[in-house]
Short mmCIF file of C-alpha atoms in Angstrom, two decimals:
data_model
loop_
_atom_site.label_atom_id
_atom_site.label_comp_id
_atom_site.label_asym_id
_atom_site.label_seq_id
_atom_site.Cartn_x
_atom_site.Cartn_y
_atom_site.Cartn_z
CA UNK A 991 -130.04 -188.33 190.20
CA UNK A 992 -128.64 -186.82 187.35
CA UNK A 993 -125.51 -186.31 185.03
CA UNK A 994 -123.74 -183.92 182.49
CA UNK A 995 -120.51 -184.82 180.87
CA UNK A 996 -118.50 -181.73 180.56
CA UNK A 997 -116.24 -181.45 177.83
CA UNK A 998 -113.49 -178.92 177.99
CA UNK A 999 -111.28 -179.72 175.10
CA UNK A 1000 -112.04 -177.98 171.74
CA UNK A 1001 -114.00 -180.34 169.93
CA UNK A 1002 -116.88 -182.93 170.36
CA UNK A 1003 -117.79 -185.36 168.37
CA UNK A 1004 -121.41 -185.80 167.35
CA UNK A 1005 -122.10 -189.18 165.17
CA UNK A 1006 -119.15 -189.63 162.89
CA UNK A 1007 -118.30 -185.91 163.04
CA UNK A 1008 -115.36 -183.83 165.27
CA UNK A 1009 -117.75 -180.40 165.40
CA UNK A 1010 -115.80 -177.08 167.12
CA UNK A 1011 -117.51 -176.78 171.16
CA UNK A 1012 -120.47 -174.62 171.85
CA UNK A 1013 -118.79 -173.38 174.97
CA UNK A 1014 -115.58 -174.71 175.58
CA UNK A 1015 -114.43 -174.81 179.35
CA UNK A 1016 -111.77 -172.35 180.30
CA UNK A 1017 -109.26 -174.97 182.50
CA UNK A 1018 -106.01 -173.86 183.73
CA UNK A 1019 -103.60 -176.22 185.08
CA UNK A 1020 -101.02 -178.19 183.13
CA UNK A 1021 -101.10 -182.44 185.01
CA UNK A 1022 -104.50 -183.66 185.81
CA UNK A 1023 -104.90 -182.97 189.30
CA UNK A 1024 -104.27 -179.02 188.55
CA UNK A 1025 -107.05 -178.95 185.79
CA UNK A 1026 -109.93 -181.36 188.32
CA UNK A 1027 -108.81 -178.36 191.61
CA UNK A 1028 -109.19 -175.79 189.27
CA UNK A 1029 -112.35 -177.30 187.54
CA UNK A 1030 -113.82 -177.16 191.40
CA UNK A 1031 -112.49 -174.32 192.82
CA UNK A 1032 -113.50 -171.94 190.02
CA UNK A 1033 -115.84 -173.37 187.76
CA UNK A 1034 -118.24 -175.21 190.29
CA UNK A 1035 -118.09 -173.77 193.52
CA UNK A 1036 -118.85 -170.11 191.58
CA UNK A 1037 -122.19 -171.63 190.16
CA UNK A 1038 -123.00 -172.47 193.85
CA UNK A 1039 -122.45 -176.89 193.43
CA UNK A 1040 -120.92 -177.80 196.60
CA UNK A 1041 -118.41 -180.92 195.89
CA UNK A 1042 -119.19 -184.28 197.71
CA UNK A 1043 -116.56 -186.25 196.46
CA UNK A 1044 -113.89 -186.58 193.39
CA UNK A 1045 -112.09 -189.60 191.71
CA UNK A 1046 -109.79 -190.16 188.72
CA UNK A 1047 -111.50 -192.67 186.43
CA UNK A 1048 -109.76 -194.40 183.73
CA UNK A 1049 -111.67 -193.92 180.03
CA UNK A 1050 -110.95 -196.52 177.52
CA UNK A 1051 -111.17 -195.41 173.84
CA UNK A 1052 -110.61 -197.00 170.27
CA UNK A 1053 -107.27 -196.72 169.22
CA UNK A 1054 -105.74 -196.10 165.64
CA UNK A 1055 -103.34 -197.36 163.80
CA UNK A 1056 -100.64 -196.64 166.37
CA UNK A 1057 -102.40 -197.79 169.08
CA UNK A 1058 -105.18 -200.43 169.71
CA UNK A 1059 -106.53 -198.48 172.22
CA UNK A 1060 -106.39 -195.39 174.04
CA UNK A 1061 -106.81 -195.17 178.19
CA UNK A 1062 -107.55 -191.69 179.04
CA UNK A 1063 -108.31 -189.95 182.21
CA UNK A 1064 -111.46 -188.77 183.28
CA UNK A 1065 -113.04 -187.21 186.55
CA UNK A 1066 -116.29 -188.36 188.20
CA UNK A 1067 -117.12 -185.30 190.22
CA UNK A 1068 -120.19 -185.51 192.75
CA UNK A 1069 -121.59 -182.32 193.77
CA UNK A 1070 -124.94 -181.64 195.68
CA UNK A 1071 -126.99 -178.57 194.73
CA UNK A 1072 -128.16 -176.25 197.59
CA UNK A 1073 -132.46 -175.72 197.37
CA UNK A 1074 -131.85 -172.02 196.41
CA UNK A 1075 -129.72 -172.75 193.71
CA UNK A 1076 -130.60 -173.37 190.19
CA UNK A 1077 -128.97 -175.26 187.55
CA UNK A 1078 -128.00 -173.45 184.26
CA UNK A 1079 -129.15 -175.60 181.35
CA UNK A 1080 -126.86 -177.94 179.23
CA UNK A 1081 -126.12 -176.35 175.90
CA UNK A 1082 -125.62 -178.20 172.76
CA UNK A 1083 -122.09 -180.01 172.52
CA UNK A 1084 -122.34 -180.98 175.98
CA UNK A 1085 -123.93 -183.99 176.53
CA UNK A 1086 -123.11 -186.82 175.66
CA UNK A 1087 -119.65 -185.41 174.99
CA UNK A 1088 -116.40 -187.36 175.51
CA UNK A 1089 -112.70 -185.72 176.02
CA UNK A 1090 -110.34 -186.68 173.74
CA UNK A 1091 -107.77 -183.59 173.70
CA UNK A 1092 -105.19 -182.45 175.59
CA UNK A 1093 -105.39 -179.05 177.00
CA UNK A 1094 -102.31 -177.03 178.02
CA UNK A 1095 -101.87 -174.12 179.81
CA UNK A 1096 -99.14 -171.42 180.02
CA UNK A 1097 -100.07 -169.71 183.49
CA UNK A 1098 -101.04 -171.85 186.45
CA UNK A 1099 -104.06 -171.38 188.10
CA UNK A 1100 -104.27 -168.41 191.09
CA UNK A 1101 -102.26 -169.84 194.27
CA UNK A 1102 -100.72 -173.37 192.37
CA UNK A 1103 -96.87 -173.25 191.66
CA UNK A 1104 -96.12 -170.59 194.41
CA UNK A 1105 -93.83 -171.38 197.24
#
C-alpha cells in the first residue's frame, strides 16, 4: 500500500519555505463536501482510480499569534487501481505536501446547485 498527499491550494511548503505549486489542482466547489465529490467525480474517476471509501479527517496545525492552533479539514480518500491502469507519477510539490489555503470558487461544479 501506498500514499500521495494531494495538495490543491496554491502553495506548498518545502522546509521553512511557502514555494508557488508545480501543478495546482483545479477544485470547484465552495463547502468541503462540494470540493471531496468533485475531487472524485472528475479528478479520480477520469484517471481510471475507482473510490473505495471517503472520510473527513480533522488536521491539526501550529497556530500563530491569533491562534494556538489551527484544526483544518482534510480527506482520506481510498481508491483501488484496476490491473490495466497505470499510475501517473507524483511531480515535485506533491508529496509530502500539506493544505493550508482556502480555495473558493465562483461556478459550482457540473450538476451541484441545480434544482
Amino acid at each position: 500500500s501506498s500514499g500521495i498527499n494531494a495538495e490543491y491550494g496554491g502553495s506548498v511548503e518545502e522546509g521553512h519555505d511557502w514555494v508557488a505549486q508545480a501543478e495546482p489542482l483545479q477544485i470547484r466547489g465552495i463547502t468541503f463536501e462540494q470540493q471531496l465529490s468533485y475531487f472524485c467525480r472528475f479528478i479520480l474517476e477520469p484517471m481510471g482510480f475507482q473510490l473505495s471509501y471517503v472520510t473527513r479527517v480533522p488536521y491539526l496545525c501550529t497556530g500563530d499569534l491569533h491562534n494556538k492552533y489551527y484544526s483544518l479539514s482534510d480527506a482520506l480518500v481510498a481508491v483501488t487501481v484496476p490491473p490495466a491502469v497505470t499510475v501517473p507519477p507524483v511531480g515535485p510539490g506533491v508529496v509530502g505536501a500539506t493544505n493550508t489555503t482556502r480555495v473558493e470558487m465562483d461556478t459550482p461544479p457540473p450538476g451541484e446547485g441545480e434544482e
